[in-house]
mmCIF file of C-alpha atoms in Angstrom:
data_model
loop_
_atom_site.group_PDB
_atom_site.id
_atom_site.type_symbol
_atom_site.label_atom_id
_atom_site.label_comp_id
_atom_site.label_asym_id
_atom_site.label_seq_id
_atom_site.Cartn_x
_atom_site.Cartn_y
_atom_site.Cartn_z
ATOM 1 C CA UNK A 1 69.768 5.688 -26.984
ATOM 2 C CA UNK A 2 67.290 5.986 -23.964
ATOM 3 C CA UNK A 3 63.747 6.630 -25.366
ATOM 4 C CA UNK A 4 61.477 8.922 -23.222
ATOM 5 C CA UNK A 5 57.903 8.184 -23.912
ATOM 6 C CA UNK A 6 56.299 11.647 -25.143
ATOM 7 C CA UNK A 7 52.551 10.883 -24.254
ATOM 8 C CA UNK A 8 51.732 14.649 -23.943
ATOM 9 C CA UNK A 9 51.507 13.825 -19.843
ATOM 10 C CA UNK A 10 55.069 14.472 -17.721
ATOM 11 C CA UNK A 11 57.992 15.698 -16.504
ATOM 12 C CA UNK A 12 59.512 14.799 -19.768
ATOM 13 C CA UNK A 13 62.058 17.548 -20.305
ATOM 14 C CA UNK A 14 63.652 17.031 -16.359
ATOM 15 C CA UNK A 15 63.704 12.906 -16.798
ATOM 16 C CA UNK A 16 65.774 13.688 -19.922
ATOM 17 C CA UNK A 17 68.254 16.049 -18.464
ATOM 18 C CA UNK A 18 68.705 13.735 -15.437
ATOM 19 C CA UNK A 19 69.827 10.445 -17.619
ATOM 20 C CA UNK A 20 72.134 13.245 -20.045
ATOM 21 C CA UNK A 21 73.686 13.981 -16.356
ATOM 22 C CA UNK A 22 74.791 10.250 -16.375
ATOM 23 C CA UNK A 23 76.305 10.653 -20.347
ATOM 24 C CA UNK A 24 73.713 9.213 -21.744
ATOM 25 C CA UNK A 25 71.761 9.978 -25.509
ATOM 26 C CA UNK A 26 68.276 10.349 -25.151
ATOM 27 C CA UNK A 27 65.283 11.182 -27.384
ATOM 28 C CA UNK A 28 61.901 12.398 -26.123
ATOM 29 C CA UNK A 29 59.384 11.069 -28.954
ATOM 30 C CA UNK A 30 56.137 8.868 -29.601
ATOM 31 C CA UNK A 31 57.185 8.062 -32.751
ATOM 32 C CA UNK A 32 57.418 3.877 -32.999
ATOM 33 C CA UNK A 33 60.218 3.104 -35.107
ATOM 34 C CA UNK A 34 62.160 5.343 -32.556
ATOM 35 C CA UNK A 35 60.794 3.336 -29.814
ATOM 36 C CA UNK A 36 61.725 0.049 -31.557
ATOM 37 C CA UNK A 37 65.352 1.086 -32.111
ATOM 38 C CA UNK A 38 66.181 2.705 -28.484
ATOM 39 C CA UNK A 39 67.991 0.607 -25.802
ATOM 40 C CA UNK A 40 66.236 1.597 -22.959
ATOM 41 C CA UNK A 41 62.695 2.577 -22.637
ATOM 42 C CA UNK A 42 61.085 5.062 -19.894
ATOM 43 C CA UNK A 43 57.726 5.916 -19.505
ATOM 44 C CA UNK A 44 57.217 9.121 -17.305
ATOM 45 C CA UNK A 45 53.989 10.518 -15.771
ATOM 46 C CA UNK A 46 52.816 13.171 -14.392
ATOM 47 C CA UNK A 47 48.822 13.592 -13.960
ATOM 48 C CA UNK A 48 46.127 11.250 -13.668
ATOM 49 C CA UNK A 49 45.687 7.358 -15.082
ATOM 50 C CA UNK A 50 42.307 7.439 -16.728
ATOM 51 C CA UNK A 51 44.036 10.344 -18.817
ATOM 52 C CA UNK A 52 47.077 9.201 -19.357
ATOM 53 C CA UNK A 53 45.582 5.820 -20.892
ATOM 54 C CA UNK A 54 43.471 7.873 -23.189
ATOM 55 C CA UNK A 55 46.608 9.494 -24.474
ATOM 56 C CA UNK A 56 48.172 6.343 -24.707
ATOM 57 C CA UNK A 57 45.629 4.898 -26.450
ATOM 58 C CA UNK A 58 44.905 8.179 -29.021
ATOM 59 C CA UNK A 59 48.422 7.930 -30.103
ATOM 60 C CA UNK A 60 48.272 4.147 -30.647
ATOM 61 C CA UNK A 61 50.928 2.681 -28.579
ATOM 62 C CA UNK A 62 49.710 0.578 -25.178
ATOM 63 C CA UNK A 63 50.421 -2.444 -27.881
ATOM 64 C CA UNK A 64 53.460 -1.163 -28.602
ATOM 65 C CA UNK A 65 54.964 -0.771 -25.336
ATOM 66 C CA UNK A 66 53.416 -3.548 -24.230
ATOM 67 C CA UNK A 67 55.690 -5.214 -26.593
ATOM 68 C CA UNK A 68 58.556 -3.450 -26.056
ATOM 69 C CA UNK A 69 58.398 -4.250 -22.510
ATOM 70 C CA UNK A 70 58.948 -7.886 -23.453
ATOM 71 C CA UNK A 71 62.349 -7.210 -24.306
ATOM 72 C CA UNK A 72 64.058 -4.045 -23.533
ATOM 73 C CA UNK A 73 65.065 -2.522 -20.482
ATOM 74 C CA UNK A 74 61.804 -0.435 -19.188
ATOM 75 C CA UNK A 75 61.434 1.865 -16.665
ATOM 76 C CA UNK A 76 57.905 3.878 -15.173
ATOM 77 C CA UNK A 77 58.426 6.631 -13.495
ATOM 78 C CA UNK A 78 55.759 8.170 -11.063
ATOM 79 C CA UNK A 79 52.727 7.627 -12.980
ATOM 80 C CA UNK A 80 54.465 5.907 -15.659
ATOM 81 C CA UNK A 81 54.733 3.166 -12.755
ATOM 82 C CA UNK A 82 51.110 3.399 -11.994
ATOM 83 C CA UNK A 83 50.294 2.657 -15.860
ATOM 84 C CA UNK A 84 52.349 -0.576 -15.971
ATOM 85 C CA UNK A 85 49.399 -2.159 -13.671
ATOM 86 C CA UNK A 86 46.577 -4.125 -14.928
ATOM 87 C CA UNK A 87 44.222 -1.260 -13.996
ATOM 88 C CA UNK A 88 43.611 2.029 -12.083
ATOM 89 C CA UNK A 89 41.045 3.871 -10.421
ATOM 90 C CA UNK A 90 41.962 7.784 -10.491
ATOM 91 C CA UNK A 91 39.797 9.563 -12.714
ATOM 92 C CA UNK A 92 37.237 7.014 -13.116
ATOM 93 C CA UNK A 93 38.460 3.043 -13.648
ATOM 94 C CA UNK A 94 40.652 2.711 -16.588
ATOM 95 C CA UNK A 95 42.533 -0.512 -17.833
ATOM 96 C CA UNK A 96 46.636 0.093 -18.023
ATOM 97 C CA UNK A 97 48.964 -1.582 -19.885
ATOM 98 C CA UNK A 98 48.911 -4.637 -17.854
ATOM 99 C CA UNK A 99 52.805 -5.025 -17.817
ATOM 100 C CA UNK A 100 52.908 -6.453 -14.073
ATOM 101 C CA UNK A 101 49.809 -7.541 -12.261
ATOM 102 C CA UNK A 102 47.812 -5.309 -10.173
ATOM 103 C CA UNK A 103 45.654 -2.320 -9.565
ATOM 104 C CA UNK A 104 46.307 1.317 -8.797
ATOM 105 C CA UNK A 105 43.915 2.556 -6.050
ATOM 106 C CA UNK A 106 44.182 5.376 -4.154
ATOM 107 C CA UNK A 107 45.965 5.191 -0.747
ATOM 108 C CA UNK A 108 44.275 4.537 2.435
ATOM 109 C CA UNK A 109 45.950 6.352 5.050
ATOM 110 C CA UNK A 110 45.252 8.652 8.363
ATOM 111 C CA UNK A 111 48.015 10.851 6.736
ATOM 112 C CA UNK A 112 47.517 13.593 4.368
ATOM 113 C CA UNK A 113 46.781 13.309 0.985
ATOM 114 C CA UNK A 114 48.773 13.630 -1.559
ATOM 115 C CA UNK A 115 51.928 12.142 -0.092
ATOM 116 C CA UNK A 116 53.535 15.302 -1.464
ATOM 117 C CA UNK A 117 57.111 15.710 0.036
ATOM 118 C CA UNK A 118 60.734 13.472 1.272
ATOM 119 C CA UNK A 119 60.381 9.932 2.225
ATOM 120 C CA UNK A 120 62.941 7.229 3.185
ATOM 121 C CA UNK A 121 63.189 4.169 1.054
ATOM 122 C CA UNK A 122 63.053 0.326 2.843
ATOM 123 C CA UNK A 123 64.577 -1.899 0.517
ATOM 124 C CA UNK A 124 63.327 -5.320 0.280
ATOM 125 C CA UNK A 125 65.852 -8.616 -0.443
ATOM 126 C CA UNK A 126 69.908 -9.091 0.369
ATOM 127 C CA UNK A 127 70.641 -9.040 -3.532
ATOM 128 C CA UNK A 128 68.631 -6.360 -4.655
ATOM 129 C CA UNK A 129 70.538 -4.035 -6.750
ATOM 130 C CA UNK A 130 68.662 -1.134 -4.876
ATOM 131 C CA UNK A 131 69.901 -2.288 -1.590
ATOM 132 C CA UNK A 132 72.731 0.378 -1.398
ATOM 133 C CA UNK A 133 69.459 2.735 -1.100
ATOM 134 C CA UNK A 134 68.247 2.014 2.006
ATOM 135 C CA UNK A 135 66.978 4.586 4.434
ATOM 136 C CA UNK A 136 67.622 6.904 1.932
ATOM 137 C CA UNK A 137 65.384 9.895 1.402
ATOM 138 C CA UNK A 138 63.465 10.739 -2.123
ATOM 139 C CA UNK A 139 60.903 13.034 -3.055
ATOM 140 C CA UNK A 140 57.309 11.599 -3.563
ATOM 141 C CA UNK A 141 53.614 13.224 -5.209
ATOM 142 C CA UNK A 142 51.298 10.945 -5.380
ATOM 143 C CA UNK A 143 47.936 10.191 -3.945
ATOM 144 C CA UNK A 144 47.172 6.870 -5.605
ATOM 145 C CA UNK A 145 49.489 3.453 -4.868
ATOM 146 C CA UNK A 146 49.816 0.197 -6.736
ATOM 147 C CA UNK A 147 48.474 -2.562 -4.922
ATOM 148 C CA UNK A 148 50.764 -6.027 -6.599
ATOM 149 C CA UNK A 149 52.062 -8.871 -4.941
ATOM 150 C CA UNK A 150 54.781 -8.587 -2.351
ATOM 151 C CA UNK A 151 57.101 -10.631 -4.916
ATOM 152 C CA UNK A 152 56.952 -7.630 -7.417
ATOM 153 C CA UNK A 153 58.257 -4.912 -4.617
ATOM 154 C CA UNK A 154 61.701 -3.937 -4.295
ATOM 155 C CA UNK A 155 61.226 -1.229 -1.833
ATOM 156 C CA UNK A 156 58.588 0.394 -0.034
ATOM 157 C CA UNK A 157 58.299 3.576 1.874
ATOM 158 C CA UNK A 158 56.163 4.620 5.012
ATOM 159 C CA UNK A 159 52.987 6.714 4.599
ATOM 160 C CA UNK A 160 50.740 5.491 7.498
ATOM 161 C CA UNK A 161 50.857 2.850 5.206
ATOM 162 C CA UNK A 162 53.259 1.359 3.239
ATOM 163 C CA UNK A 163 53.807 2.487 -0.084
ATOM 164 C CA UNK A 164 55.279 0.375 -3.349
ATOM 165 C CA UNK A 165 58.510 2.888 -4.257
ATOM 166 C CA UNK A 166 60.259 0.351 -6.270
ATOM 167 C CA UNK A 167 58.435 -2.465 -8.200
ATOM 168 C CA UNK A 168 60.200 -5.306 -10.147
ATOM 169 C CA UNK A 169 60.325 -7.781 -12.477
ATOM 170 C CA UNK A 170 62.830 -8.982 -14.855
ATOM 171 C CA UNK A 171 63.483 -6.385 -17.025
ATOM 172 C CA UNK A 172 60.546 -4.307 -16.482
ATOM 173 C CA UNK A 173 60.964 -1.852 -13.486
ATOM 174 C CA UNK A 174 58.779 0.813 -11.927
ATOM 175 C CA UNK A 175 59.667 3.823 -9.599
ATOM 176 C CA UNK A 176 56.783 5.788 -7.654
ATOM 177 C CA UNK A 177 58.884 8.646 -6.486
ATOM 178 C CA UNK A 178 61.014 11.466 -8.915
ATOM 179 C CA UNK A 179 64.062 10.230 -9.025
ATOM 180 C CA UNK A 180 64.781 13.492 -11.450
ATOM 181 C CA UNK A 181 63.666 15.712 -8.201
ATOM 182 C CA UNK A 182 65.129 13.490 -5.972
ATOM 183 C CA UNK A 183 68.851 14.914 -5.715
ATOM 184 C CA UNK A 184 71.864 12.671 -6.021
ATOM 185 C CA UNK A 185 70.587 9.710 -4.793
ATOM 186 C CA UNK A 186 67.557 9.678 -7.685
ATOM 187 C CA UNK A 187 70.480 10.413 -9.963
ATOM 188 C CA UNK A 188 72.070 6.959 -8.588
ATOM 189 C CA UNK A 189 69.371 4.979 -8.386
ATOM 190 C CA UNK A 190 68.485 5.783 -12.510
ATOM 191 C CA UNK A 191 72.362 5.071 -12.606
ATOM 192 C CA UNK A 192 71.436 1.673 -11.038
ATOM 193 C CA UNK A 193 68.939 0.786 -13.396
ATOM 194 C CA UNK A 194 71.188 1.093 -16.281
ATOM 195 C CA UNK A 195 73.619 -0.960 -14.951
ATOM 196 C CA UNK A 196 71.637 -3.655 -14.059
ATOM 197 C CA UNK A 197 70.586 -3.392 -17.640
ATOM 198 C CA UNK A 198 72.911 -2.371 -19.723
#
């Protein structure tokens, strides 16, 4: 079972319906024994970080998916990604859950902001599992970026500057675009996740 992190923030209900499109069982809950006893964890986002973290932290559980993260099979999505960082700046400075190294900050570009619209993925690395993804197009709102080390980032895409898509590492995995509003190929690239997890 693929737990859905219900923080009161996101796009909870479409995330869902995209991973029961693949066949698989998911529950949308906060509750922690649920959390504890999914395969799969996803954290979704939709909103700001300085709120999300205080909704995170009223309902108790940055230590618990901070732990969680140690073992299972996690996935951010959108801002969910964002909140994986060390710390953010929309909304005022907030510290994340510090699940990968780096800040959130918001995007310094000659473009307009938000990046609100379709994008085309550059995928980093001959063996990454996202490499059947390249050039293709997803669909990104955002107006904030995490800044991490190059190490950590499986694919990037073009905004005047260029933009974190895909972050990595070991099991831990974030996603800066909607793969839910993103067509087939979001549906394929959640697919990928899976598989490289299951």
């Amino acid at each position: 079972m693929i737990a859905i992190v219900d923080y009161g923030m996101g796009n909870v209900a479409s995330v869902s319906t995209a991973f029961k499109r693949l066949g698989y069982e998911t529950a949308i809950t906060d509750d922690k024994q649920m959390l504890h006893n999914a395969t799969h964890i996803v954290l979704p986002g939709v909103g700001s970080f300085h709120a999300a973290m205080a909704e995170i932290g009223g309902r108790d559980l940055k230590k618990t998916l901070q732990k969680l993260s140690e073992t299972k099979p996690f996935l951010g999505i959108c801002l969910g990604m964002q909140l994986l960082f060390t710390e953010g700046f929309e909304g005022g400075f907030s510290h994340g859950l510090d699940i990968l190294p780096g800040s959130v900050e918001r995007m310094e570009t000659d473009y307009i902001l938000p990046h609100i619209g379709w994008n085309a993925l550059a995928i980093r690395g001959e063996t990454n599992p996202f490499k059947r993804f390249e050039n293709e197009h997803v669909y990104f709102v955002h107006t904030f970026a995490a800044n991490t080390e190059d190490k950590f980032i499986a694919a990037t895409a073009d905004y005047g500057v260029s933009v974190p898509a895909i972050v990595k590492k070991d099991n831990i995995y974030g996603i800066q675009f909607h793969p839910e509003k993103s067509g087939e190929v979001g549906i394929q690239i959640l697919k990928t996740f899976l598989q490289e997890e299951l």
